[in-house]
GROMACS .gro file of C-alpha atoms in nm:
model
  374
    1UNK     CA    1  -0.047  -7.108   8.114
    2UNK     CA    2  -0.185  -7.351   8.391
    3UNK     CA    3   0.040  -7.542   8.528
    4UNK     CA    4  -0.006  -7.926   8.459
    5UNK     CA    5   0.108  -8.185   8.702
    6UNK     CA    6  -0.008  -8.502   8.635
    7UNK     CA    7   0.197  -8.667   8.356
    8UNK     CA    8   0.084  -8.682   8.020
    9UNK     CA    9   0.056  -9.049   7.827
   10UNK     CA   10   0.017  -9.122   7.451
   11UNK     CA   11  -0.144  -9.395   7.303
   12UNK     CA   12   0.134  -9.449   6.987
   13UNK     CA   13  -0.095  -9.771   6.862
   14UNK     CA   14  -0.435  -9.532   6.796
   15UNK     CA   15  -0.450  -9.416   6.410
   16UNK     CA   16  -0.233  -9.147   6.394
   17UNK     CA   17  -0.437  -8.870   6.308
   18UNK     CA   18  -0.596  -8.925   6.670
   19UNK     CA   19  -0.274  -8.929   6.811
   20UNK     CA   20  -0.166  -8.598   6.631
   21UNK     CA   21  -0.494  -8.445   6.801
   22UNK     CA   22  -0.341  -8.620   7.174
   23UNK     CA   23   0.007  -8.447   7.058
   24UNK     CA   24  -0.144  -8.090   6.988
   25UNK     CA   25  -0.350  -8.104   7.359
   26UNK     CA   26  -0.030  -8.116   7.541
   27UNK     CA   27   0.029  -7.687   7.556
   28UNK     CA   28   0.372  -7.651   7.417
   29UNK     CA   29   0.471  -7.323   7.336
   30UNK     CA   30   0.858  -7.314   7.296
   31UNK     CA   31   1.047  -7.309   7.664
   32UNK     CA   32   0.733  -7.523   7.814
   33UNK     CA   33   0.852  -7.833   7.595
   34UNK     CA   34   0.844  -8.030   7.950
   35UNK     CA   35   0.573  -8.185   7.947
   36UNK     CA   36   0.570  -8.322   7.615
   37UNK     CA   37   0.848  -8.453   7.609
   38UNK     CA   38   0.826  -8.648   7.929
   39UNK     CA   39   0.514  -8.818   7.732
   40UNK     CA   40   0.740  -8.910   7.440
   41UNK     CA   41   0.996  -8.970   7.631
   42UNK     CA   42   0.732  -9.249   7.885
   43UNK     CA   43   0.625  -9.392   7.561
   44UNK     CA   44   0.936  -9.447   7.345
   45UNK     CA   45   1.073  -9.630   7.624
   46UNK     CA   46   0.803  -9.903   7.586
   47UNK     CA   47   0.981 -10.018   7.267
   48UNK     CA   48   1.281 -10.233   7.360
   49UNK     CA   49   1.444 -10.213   7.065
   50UNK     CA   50   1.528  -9.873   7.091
   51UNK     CA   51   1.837  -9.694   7.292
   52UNK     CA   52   1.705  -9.356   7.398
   53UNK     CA   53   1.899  -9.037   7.511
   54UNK     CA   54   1.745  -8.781   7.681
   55UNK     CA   55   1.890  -8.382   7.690
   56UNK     CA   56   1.659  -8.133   7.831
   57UNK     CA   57   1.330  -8.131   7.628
   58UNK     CA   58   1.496  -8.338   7.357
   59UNK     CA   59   1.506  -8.692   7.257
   60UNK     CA   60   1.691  -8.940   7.048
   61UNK     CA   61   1.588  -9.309   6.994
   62UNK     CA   62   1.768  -9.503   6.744
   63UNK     CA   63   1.763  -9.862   6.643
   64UNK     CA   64   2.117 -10.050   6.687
   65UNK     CA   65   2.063 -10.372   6.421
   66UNK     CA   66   2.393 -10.342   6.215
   67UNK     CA   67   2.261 -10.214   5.893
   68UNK     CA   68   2.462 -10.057   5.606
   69UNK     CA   69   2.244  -9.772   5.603
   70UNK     CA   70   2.109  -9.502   5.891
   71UNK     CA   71   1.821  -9.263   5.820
   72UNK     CA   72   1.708  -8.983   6.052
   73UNK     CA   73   1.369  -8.891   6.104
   74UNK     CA   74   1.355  -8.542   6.312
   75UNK     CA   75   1.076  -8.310   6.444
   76UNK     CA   76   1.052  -8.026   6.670
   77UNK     CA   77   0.856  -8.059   6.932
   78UNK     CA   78   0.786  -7.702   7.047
   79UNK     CA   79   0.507  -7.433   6.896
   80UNK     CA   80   0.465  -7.083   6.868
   81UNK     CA   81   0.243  -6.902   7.120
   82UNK     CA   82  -0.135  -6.969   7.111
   83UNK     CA   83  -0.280  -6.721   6.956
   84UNK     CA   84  -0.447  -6.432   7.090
   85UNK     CA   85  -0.782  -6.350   6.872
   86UNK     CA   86  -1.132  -6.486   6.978
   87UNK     CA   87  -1.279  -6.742   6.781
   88UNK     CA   88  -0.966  -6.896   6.693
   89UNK     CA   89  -0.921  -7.243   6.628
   90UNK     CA   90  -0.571  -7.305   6.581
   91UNK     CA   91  -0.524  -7.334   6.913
   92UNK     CA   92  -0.541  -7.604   7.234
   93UNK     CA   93  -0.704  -7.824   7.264
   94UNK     CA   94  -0.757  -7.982   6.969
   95UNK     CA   95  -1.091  -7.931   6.747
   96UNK     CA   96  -1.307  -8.147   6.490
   97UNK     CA   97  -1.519  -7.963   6.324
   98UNK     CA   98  -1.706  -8.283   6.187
   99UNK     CA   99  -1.775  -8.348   6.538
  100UNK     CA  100  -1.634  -8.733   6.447
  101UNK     CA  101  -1.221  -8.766   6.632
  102UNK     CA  102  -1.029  -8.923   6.326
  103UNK     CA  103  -1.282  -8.794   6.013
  104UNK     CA  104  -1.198  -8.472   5.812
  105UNK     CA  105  -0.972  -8.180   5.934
  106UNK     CA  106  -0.802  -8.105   6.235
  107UNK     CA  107  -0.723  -7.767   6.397
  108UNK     CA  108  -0.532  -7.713   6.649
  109UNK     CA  109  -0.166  -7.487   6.714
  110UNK     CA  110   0.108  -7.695   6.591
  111UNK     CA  111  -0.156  -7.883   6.365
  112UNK     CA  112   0.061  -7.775   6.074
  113UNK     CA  113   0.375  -7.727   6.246
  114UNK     CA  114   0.406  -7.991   6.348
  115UNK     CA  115   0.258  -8.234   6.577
  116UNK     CA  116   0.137  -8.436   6.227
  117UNK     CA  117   0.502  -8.529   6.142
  118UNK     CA  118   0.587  -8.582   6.569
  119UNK     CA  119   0.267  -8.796   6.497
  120UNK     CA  120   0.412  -8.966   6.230
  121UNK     CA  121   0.788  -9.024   6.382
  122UNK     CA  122   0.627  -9.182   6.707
  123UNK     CA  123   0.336  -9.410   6.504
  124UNK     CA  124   0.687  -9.565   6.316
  125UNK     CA  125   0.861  -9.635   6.573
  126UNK     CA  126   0.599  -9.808   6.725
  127UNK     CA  127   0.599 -10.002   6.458
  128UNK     CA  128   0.914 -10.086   6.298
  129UNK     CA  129   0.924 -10.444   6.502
  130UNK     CA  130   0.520 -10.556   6.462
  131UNK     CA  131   0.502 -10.933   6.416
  132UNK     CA  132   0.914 -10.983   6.396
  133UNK     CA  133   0.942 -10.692   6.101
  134UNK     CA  134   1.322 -10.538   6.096
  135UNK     CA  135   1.322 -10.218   5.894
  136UNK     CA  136   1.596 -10.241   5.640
  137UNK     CA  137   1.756  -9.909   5.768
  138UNK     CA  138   1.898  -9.873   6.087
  139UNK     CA  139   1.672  -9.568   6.248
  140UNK     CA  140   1.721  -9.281   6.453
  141UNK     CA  141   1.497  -9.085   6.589
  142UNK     CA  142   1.512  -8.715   6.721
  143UNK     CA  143   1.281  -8.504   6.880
  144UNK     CA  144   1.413  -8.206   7.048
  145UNK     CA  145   1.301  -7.821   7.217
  146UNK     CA  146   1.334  -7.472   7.103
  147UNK     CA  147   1.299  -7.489   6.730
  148UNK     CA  148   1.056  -7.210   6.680
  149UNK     CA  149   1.285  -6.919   6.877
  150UNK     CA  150   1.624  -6.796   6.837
  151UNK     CA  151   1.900  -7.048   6.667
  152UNK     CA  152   2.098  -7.036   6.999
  153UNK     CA  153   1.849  -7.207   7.193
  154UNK     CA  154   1.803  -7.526   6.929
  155UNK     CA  155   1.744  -7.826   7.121
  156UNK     CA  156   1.876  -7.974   6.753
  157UNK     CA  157   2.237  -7.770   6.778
  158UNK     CA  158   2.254  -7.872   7.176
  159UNK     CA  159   2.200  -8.246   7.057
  160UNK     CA  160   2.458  -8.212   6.808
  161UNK     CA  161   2.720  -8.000   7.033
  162UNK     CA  162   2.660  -8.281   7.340
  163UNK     CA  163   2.584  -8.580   7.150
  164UNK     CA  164   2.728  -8.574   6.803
  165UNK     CA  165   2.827  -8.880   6.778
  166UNK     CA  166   2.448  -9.007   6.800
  167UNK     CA  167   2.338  -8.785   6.502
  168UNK     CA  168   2.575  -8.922   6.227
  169UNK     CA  169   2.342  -9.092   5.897
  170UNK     CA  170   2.341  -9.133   5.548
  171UNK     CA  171   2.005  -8.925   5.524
  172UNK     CA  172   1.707  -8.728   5.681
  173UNK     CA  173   1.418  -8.673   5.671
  174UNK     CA  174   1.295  -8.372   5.894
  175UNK     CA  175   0.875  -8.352   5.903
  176UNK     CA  176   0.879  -8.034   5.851
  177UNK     CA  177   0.493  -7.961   5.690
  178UNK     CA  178   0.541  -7.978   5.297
  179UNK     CA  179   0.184  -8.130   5.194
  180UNK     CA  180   0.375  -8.447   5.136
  181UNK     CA  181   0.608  -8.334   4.875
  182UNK     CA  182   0.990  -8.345   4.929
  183UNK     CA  183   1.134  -8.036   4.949
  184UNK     CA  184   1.481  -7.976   4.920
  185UNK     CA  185   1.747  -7.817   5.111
  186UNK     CA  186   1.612  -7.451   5.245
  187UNK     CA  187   1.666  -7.083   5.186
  188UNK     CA  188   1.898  -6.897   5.491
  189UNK     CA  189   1.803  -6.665   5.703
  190UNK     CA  190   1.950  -6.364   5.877
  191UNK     CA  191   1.869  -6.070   6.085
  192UNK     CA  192   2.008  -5.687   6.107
  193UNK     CA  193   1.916  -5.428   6.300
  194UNK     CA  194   1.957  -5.081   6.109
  195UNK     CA  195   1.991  -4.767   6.409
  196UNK     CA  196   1.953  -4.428   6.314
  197UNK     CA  197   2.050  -4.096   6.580
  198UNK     CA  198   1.892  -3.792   6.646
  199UNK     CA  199   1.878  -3.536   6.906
  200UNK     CA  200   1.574  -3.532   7.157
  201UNK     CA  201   1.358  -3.189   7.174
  202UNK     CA  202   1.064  -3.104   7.291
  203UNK     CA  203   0.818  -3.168   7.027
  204UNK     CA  204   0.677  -2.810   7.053
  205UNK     CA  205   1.035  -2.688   6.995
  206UNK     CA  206   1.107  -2.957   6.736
  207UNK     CA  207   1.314  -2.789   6.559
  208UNK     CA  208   1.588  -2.766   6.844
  209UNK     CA  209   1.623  -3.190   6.798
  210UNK     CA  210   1.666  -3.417   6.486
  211UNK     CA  211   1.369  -3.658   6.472
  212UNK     CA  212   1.520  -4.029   6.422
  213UNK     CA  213   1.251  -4.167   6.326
  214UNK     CA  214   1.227  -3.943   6.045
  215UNK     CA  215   1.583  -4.050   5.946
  216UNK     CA  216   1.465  -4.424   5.932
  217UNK     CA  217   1.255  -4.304   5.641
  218UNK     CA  218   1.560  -4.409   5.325
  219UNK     CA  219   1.603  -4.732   5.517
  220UNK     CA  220   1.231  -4.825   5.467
  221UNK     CA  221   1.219  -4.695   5.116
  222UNK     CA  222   1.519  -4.919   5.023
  223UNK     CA  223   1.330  -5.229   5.123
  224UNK     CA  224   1.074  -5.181   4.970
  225UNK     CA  225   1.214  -5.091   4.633
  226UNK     CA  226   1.455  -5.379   4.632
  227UNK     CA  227   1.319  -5.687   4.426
  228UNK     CA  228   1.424  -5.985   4.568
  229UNK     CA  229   1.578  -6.229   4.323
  230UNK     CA  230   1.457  -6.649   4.233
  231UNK     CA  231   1.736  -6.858   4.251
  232UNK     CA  232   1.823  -7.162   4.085
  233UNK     CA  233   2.023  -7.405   4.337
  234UNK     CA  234   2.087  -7.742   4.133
  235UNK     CA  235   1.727  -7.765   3.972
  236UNK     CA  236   1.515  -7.597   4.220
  237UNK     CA  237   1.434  -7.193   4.218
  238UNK     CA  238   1.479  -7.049   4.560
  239UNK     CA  239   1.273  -6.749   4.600
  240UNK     CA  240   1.438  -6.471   4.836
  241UNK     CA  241   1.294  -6.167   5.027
  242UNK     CA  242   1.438  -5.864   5.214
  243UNK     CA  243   1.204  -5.707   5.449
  244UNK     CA  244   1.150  -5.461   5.763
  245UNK     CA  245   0.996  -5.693   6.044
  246UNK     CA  246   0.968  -5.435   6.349
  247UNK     CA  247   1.074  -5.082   6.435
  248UNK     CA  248   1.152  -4.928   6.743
  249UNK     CA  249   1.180  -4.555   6.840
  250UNK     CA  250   1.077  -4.244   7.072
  251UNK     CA  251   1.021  -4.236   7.448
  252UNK     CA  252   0.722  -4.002   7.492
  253UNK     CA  253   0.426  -3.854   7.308
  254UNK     CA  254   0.583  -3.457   7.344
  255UNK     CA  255   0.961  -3.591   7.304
  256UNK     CA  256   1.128  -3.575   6.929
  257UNK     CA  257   1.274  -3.943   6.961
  258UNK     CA  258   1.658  -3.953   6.973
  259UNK     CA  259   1.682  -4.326   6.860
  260UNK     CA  260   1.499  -4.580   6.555
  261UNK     CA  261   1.566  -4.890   6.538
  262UNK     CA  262   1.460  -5.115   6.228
  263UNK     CA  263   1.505  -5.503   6.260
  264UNK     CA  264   1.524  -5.695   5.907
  265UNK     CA  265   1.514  -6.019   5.824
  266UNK     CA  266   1.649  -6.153   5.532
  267UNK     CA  267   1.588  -6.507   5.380
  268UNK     CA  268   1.864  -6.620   5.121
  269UNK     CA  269   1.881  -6.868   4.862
  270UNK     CA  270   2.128  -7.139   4.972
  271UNK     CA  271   2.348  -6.995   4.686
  272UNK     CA  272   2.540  -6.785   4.941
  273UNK     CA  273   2.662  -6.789   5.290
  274UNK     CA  274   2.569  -6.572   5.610
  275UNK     CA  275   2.894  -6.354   5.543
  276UNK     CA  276   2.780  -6.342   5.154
  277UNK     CA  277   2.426  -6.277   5.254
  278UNK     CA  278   2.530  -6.007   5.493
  279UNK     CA  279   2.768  -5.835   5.228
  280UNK     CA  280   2.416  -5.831   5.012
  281UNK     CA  281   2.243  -5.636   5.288
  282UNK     CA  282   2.510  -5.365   5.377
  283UNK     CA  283   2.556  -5.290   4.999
  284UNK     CA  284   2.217  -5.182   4.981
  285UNK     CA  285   2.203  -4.987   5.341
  286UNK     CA  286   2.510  -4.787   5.282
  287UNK     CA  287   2.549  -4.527   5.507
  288UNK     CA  288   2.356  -4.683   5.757
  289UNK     CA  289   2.466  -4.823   6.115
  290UNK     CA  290   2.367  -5.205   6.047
  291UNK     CA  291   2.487  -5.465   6.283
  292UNK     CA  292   2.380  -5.822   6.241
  293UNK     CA  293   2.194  -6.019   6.535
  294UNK     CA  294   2.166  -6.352   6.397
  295UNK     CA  295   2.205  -6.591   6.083
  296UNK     CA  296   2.204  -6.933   6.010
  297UNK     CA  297   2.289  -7.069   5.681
  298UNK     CA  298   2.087  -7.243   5.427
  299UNK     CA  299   2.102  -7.599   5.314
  300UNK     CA  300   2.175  -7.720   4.923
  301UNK     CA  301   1.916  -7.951   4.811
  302UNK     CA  302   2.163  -8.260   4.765
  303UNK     CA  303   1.850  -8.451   4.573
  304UNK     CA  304   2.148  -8.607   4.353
  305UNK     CA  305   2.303  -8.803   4.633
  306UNK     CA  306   2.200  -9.180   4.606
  307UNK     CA  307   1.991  -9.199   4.950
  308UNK     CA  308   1.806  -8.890   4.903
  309UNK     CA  309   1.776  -9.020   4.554
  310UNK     CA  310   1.595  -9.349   4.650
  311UNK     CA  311   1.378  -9.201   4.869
  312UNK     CA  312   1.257  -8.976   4.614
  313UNK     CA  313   1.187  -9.205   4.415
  314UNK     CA  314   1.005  -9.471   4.656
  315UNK     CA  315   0.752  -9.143   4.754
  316UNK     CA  316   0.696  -8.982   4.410
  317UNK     CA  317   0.630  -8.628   4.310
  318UNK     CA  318   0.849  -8.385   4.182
  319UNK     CA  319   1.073  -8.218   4.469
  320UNK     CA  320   1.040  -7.858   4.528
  321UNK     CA  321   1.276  -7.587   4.731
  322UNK     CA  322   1.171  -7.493   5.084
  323UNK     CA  323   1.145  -7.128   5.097
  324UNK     CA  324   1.142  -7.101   5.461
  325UNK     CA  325   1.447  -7.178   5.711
  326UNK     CA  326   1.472  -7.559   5.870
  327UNK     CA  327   1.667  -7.755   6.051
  328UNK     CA  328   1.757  -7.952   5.724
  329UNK     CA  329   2.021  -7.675   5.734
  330UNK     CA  330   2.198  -7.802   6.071
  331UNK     CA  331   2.173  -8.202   5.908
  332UNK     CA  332   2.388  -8.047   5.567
  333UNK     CA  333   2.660  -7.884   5.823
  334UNK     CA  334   2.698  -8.260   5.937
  335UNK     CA  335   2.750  -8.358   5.625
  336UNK     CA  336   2.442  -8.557   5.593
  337UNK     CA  337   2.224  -8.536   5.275
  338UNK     CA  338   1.869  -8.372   5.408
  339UNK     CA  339   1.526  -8.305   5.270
  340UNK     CA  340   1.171  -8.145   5.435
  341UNK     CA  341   0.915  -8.424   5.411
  342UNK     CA  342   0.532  -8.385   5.584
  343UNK     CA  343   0.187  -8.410   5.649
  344UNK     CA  344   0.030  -8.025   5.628
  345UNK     CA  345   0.022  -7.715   5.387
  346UNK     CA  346   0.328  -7.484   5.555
  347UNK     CA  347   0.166  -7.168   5.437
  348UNK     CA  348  -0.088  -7.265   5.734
  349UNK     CA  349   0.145  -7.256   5.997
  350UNK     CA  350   0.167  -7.032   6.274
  351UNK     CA  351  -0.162  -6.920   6.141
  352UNK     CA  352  -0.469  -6.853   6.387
  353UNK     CA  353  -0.648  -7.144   6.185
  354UNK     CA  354  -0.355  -7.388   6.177
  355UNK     CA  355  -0.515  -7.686   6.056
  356UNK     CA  356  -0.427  -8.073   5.882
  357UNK     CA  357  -0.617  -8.329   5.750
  358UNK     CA  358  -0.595  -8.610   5.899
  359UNK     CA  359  -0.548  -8.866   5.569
  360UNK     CA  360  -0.259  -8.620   5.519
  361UNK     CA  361  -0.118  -8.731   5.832
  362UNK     CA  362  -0.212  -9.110   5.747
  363UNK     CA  363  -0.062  -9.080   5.373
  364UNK     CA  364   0.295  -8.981   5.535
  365UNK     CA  365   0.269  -9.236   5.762
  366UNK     CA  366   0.213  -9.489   5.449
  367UNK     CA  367   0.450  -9.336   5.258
  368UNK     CA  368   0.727  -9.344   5.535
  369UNK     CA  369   0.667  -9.676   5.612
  370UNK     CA  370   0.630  -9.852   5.306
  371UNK     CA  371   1.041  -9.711   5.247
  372UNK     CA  372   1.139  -9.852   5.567
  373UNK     CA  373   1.004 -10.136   5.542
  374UNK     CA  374   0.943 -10.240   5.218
   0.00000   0.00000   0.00000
């Protein structure tokens, strides 16, 4: 990607549907954050009321007015890559098909996932002091790097390893894309990679080797006989599933290969812990050489506690699980109550038409506001 020097600015007083379309036209693939953040960064400072910490490509701005309350509103500001297929339109810049900035749909990468809830996080805070208003929360506000790659790069765990203190709450809200529904809590996720040996050989003289590749063959035919299990987690059904995601092996067209690897990923209801989760996997991959790569736990839903509660309440709908991992999961290790609210369908993103309507992105915005500031 070019690189971009001069600085990028955002206009957080345009509808918000335009400025989800300025948000998705700064490139952001995850470890080039830079430059969008420096642009949230340059325009959260023009709000006075707010004390802002910057780490890295991450940002938190919170209000300081003594309320009983604090509520977190958090986003990742980071995408997957662009993708790679002509005639795609998820990607940047930005693109409306009815030719009219503002009317209809919006494409764009991150469209879904999720410049519409950054959108959304940066309209409110431009707005919780317009004409003397107080919200009737105190608010914090987090925007941080590196959400889309491996957990050990979160710009959300670095926040909360070098500035703890700055994330404690009563609730939040992460706008994570849920077609404005609340979803609650999230499934867990975890990774394995299951290695099988053999012995290298010509592949004229096969028979003088042991072909590991072949010996990968039980490991695939486990996964895809096992039938992953629906969950109930206090009210809401957690669907799992236990699947190859990439296999490695041989060195040469004429060579038997002497090594397979097969990396699986494994997303678990919030039932169970990493350690559980892994027990789950090396029960049914007995006999195999499985060593785990990475995990991070799940999140219960916690709908039942009073703030998650109200705010359930004040948005309507019925709440539903969130199948896929989020950073609601890091917010419940705090010991704060967390839910997935957003503008967007999830089962759009990372697609190569990642797309959002824009009145979805307006509705949050309504919704959010209208239970801040009522």
């Amino acid at each position: 990607m070019t690189e971009h020097t001069a600085p990028a600015r955002l206009n957080l007083r345009q509808d918000v549907a335009l400025l989800t379309a300025d948000i998705i036209d700064i490139f952001s693939v995850s470890g080039e954050e830079h430059r969008l953040a420096d642009a949230v960064e340059h325009a959260l400072r023009s709000i006075p009321q707010l004390e802002l910490l910057r780490d890295g490509d991450s940002i938190i701005a919170r209000t300081n007015l003594g309320r009983s309350e604090r509520v977190i509103l958090a986003g990742h500001l980071d995408t997957v890559p662009l993708p790679t297929t002509e005639r795609s339109l998820g990607t940047v810049p930005s693109y409306w098909p009815s030719g009219a900035p503002g009317e209809g749909v919006l494409y764009g990468r991150g469209a879904t996932d999720m410049k519409g809830g950054v959108a959304v996080q940066l309209a409110l805070a431009a707005e919780l002091f317009d004409g003397g208003a107080q919200p009737d929360k105190d608010v914090t506000f987090v925007f941080y790097d590196h959400e889309e790659v491996e957990a050990v790069k979160s710009g959300l765990g670095r926040l909360v390893r070098n500035h703890g203190h700055l994330l404690g709450g009563d609730f939040a809200i992460l706008l994570e894309p849920t077609d404005g529904t609340v979803e609650g809590g999230c499934n867990g996720t975890i990774r394995f990679e299951a290695t099988t040996v053999g012995e290298a050989a010509h592949s004229a003289r096969a028979w003088m080797g042991s072909n590991a590749i072949h010996a990968a063959a039980p490991v695939l035919a486990r996964l895809a006989a096992y039938a992953p299990r629906t969950v109930d987690v206090d009210g809401l059904e957690y669907r799992e599933s236990l699947n190859a995601v990439k296999i490695q092996g041989g060195t040469a067209g004429n060579v038997i290969p002497d090594r397979c690897v097969v990396e699986i990923n494994y997303r678990f209801a919030p039932d169970k812990s990493p350690d559980e989760a892994e027990q789950h996997v090396r029960e049914l991959l007995e006999g195999f050489d499985v060593v785990r790569t990475d995990s991070a736990a799940g999140a219960r839903p916690g709908l039942n506690d009073p703030a998650a509660a109200s705010f359930v309440a004040a948005v309507g709908g019925v709440p539903k699980p969130k199948y896929g991992w989020t950073d609601v999961a890091r917010f419940s290790e705090l010991g704060i109550p967390a839910v997935n609210f957003g503008p967007g369908d999830a089962l759009l993103a990372h697609k190569d038409n990642e797309h959002v309507d824009a009145d979805a992105v307006r509705e949050c915005l309504r919704a959010l506001r209208s239970w801040l500031m009522p």
